[in-house]
Short mmCIF file of C-alpha atoms in Angstrom, two decimals:
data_model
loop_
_atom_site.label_atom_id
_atom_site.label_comp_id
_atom_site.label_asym_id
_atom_site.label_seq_id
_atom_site.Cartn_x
_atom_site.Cartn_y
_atom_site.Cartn_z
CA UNK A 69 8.92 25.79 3.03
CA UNK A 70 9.47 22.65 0.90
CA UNK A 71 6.62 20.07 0.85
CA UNK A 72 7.12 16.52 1.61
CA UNK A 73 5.44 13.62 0.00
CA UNK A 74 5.42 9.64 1.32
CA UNK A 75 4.83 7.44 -1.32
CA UNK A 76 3.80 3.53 -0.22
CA UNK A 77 4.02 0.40 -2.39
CA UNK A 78 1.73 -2.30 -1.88
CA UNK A 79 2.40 -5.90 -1.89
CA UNK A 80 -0.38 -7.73 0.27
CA UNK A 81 1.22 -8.65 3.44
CA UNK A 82 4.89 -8.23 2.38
CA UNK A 83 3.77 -4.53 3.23
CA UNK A 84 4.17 -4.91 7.08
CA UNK A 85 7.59 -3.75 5.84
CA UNK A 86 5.66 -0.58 5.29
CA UNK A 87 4.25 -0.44 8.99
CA UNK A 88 7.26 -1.27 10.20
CA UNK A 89 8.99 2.18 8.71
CA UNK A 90 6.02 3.92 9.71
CA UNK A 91 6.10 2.83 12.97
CA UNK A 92 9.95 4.55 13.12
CA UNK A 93 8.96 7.84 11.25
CA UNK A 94 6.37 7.95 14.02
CA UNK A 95 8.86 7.27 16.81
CA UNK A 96 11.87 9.87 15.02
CA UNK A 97 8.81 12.58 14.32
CA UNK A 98 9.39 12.36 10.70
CA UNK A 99 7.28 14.66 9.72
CA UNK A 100 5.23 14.82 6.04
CA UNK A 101 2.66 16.85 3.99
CA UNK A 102 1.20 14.20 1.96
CA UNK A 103 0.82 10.48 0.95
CA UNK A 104 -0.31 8.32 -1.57
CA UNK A 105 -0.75 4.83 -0.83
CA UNK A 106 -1.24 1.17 -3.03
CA UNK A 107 -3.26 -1.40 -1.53
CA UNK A 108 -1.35 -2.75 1.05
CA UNK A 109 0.50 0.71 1.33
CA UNK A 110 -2.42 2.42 1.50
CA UNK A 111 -4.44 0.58 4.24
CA UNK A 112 -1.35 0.05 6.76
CA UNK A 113 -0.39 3.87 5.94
CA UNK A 114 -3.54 4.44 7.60
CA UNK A 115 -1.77 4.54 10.93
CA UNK A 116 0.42 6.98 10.05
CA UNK A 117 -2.03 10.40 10.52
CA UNK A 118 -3.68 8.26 12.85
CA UNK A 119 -0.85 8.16 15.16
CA UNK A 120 -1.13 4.90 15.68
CA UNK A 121 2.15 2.99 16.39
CA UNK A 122 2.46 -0.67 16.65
CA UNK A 123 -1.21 -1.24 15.69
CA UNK A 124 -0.74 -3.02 12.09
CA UNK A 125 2.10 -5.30 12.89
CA UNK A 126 -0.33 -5.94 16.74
CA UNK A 127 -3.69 -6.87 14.87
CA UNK A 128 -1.48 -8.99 11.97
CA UNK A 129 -0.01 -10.85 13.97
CA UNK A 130 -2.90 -11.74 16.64
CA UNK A 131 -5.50 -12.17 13.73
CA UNK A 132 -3.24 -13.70 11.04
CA UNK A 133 -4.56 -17.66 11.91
CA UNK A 134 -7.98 -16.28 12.23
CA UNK A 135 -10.38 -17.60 9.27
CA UNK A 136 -12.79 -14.33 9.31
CA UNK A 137 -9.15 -11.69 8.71
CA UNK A 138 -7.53 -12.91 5.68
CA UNK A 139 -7.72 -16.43 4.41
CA UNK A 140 -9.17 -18.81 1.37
CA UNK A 141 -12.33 -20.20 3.41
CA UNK A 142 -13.15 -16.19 3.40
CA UNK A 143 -12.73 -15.97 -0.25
CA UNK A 144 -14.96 -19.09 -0.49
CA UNK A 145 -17.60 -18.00 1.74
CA UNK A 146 -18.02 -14.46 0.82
CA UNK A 147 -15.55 -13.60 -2.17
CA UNK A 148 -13.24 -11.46 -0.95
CA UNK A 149 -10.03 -13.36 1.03
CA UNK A 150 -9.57 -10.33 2.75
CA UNK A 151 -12.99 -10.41 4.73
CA UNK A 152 -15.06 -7.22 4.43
CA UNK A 153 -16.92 -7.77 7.48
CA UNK A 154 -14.25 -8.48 9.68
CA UNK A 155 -11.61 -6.41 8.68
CA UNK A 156 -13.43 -3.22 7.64
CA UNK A 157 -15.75 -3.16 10.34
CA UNK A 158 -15.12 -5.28 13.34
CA UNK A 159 -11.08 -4.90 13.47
CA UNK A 160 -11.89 -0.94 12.86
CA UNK A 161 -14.49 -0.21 15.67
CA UNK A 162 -13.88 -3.21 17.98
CA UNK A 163 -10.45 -5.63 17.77
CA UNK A 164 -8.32 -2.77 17.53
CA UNK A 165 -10.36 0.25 16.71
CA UNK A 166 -8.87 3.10 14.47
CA UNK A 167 -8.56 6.29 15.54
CA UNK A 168 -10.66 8.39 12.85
CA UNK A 169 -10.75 11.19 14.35
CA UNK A 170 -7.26 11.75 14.84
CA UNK A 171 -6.82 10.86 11.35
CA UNK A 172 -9.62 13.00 10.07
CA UNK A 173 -7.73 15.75 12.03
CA UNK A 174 -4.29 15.37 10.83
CA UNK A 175 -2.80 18.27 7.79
CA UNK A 176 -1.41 15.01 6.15
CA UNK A 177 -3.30 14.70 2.96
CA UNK A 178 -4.15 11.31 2.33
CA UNK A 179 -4.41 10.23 -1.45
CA UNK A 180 -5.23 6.40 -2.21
CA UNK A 181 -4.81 4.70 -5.67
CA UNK A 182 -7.60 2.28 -7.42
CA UNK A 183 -7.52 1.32 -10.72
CA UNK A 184 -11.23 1.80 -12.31
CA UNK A 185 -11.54 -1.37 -14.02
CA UNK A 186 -13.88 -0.15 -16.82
CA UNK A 187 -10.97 2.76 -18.02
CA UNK A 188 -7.91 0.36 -16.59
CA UNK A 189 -6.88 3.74 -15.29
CA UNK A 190 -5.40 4.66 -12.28
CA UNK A 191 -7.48 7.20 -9.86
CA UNK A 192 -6.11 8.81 -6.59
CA UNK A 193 -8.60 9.53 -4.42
CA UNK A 194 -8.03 12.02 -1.46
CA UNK A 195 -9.90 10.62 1.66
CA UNK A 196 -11.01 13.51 3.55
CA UNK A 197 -13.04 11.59 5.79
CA UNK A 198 -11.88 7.98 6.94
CA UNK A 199 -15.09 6.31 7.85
CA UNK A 200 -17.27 7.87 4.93
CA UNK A 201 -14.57 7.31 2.65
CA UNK A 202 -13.55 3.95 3.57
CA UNK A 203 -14.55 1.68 0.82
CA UNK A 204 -12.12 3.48 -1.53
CA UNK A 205 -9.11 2.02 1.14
CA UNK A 206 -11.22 -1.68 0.89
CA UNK A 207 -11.11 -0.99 -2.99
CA UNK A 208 -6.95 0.04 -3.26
CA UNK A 209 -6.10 -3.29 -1.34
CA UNK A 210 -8.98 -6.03 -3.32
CA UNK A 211 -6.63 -8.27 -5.11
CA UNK A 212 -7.74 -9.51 -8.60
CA UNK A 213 -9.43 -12.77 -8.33
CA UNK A 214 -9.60 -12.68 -4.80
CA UNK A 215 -12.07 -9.96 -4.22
CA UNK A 216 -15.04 -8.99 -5.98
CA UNK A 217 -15.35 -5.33 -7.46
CA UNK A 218 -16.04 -2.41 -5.03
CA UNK A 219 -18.78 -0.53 -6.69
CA UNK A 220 -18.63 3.46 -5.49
CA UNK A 221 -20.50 5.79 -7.02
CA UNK A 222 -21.17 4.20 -10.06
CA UNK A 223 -17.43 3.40 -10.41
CA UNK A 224 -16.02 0.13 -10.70
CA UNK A 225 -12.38 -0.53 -8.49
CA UNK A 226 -10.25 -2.62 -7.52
CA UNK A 227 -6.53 -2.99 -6.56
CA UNK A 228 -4.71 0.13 -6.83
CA UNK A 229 -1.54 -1.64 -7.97
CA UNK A 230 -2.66 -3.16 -10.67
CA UNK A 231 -2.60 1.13 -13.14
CA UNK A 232 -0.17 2.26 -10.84
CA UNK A 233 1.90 0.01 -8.48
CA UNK A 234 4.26 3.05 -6.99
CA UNK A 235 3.01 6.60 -7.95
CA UNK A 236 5.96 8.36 -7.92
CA UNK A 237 5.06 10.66 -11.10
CA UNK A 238 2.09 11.36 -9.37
CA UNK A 239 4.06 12.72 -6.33
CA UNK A 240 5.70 14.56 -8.91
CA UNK A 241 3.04 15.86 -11.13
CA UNK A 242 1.43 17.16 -7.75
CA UNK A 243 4.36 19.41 -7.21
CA UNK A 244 5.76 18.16 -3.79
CA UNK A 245 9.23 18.79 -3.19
CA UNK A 246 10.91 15.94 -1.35
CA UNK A 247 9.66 12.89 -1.83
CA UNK A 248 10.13 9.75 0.41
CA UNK A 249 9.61 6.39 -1.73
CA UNK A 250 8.62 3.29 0.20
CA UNK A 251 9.18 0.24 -1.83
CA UNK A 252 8.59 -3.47 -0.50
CA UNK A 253 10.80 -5.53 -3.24
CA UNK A 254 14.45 -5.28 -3.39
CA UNK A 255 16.26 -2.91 -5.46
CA UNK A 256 16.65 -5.39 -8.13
CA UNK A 257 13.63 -7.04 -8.40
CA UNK A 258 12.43 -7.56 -11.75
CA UNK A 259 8.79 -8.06 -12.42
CA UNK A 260 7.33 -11.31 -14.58
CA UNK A 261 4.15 -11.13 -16.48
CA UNK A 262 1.15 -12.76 -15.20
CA UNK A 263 -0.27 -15.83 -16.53
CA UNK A 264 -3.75 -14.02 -18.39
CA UNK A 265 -5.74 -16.70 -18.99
CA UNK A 266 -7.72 -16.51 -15.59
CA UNK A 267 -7.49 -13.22 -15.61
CA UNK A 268 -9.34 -12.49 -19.27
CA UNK A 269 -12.04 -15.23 -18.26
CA UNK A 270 -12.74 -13.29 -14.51
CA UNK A 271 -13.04 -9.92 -16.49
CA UNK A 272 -13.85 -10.60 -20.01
CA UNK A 273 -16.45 -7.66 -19.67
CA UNK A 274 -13.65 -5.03 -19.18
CA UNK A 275 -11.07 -5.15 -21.72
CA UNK A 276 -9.16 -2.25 -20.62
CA UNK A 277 -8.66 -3.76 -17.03
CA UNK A 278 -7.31 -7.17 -18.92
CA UNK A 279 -5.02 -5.04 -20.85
CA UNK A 280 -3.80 -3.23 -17.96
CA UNK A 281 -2.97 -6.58 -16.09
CA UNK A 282 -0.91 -8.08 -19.11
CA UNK A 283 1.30 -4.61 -19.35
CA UNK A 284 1.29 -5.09 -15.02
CA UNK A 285 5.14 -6.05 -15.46
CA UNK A 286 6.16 -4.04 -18.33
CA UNK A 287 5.11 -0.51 -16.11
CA UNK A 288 6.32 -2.09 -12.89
CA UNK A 289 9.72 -2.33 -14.11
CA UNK A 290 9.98 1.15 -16.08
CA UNK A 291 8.74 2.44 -12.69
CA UNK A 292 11.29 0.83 -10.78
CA UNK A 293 13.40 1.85 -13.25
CA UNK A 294 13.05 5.70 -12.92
CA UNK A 295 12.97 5.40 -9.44
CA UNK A 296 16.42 4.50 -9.67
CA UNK A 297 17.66 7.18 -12.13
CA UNK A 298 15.61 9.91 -9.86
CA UNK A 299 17.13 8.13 -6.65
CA UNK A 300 20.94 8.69 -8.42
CA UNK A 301 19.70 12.33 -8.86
CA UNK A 302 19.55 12.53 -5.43
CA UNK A 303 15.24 13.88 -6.40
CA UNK A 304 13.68 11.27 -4.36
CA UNK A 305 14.87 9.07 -0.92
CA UNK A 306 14.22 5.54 -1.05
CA UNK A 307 13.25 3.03 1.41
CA UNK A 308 13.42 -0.70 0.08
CA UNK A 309 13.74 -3.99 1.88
CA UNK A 310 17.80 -4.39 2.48
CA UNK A 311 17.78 -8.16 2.17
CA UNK A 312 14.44 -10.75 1.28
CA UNK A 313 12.37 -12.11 3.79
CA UNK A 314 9.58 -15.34 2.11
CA UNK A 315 6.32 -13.22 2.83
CA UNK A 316 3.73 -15.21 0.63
CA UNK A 317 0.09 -12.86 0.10
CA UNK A 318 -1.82 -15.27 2.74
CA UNK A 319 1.20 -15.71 5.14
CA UNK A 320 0.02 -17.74 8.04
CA UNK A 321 3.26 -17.66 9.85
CA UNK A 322 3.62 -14.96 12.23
CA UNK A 323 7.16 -14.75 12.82
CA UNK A 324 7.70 -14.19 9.02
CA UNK A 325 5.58 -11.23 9.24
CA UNK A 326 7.33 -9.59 12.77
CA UNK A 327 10.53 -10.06 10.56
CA UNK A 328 9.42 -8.33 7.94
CA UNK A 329 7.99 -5.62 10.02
CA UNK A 330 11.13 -5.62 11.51
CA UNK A 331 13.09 -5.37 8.51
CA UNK A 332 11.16 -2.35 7.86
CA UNK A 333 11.44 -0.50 11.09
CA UNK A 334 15.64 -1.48 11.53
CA UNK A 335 16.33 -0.33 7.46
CA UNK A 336 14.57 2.79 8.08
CA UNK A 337 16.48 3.60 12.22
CA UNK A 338 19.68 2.90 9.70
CA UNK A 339 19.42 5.48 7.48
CA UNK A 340 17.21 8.29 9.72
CA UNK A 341 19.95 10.56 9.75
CA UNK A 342 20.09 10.42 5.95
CA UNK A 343 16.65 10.98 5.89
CA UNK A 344 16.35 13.76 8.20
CA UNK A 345 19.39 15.35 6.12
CA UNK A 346 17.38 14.76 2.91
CA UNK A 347 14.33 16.73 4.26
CA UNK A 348 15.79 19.67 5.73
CA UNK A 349 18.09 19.94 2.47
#
């Protein structure tokens, strides 16, 4: 039997579009034997094994004016903009509490990407156990500059993105047949290189992780690129955003964020029967 692997792009909140196709694999019992997640990708994906429909895009939007869930007096206050204490512990046990068990249950293996910042390497890390192994899904999704570094044994992480924004080639590498890319630009979207200069005073300690940021756009773009040439192939099935909707990384505006969701969800119910065809091929 052919093995199926989800692969999820990150993106900050622009990946409710992520949720949002989730939410409709859930719903058409799209079924898969793996995924590896980015940042963003990684920590809605979450919801996936968990069976847990509707529960990003529900505690976005009912937290998403809330100072304590993701916002600049959070960065100020404790250094991370997405708040560790409310989002990886309150929001998980209490708001809307995740189902771990469920997800520790599930066959799907769960892989999520961090870049080590000492190597500027990307890692993928299979999380075996949710709640033990949830500072690895905090470290994927801590956006340079606005997060400190996640120390894990010994290691040094942060965003996922920044080695390796959409790990198809690791898909690959890992042998799985089919192989469902989730993408949360456009087709076209070209990525710009970042302006370094805060970036090489913030990590002037760890050259590699400088040097990965400045070649951010250059990978980005090849990636995109082969996804493209393997999506022609007809080796990989694609799900990107089918028009742009103005989701900044703080969005405060809640109806931007249901419409991305939505875009998500809507682009994916379009093209389940391709899907389901692409699978079973």
């Amino acid at each position: 039997m052919k093995k199926v692997c989800l692969v999820l792009e990150g993106g900050s909140q622009r990946g409710i579009y992520t949720a949002g196709v989730l939410d409709a694999f859930l719903d058409e019992n799209i079924n898969v034997d793996a995924i590896i997640g980015v940042s963003a990708g990684a920590l809605f994906g979450v919801n996936y094994p968990s069976k847990q429909p509707g529960r990003a895009i529900r505690y976005n939007v009912e937290n998403i004016k809330n100072k304590n869930y993701i916002s600049i007096s959070s960065l100020i206050r404790t250094g991370n903009v997405v708040n560790k204490d409310f989002c990886f512990n309150k929001l998980l046990y209490e708001t809307d509490p995740f189902d771990f068990e469920t997800f520790n249950k599930s066959p799907i293996k769960y892989y999520v990407t961090v870049t080590n910042i000492e190597t500027g390497k990307a890692e993928y890390i299979e999380i075996k156990d949710s709640e033990k192994d949830m500072e690895y899904l905090r470290a994927s999704g801590s956006m340079p500059l606005l997060s400190q570094i996640v120390e894990i044994n010994g290691k040094k992480y942060l965003d996922g993105g920044v080695a390796d924004s959409i790990p198809l080639k690791k898909a690959q590498e890992l042998g799985y047949d089919k192989i469902i890319v989730v993408t949360t630009r456009p087709k076209n979207y070209v990525k710009k290189k970042y302006k370094m200069l805060p970036f090489k005073i913030k990590y002037k300690n760890y050259k590699n992780f400088v040097k990965a940021l400045e070649n951010r756009h250059i990978n980005y773009n090849k990636t995109t690129k082969y996804i493209r040439e393997e999506e022609l192939k007809n080796n990989i099935f694609v799900i990107r955003p089918s028009r742009i909707v103005k989701v900044s990384k703080l969005e405060k505006n809640p109806d931007r964020i249901k419409e991305q969701y939505n875009l998500g969800y809507f682009d994916t119910m379009n093209r389940i029967n391709e899907l389901k065809e692409y699978i079973k091929e």
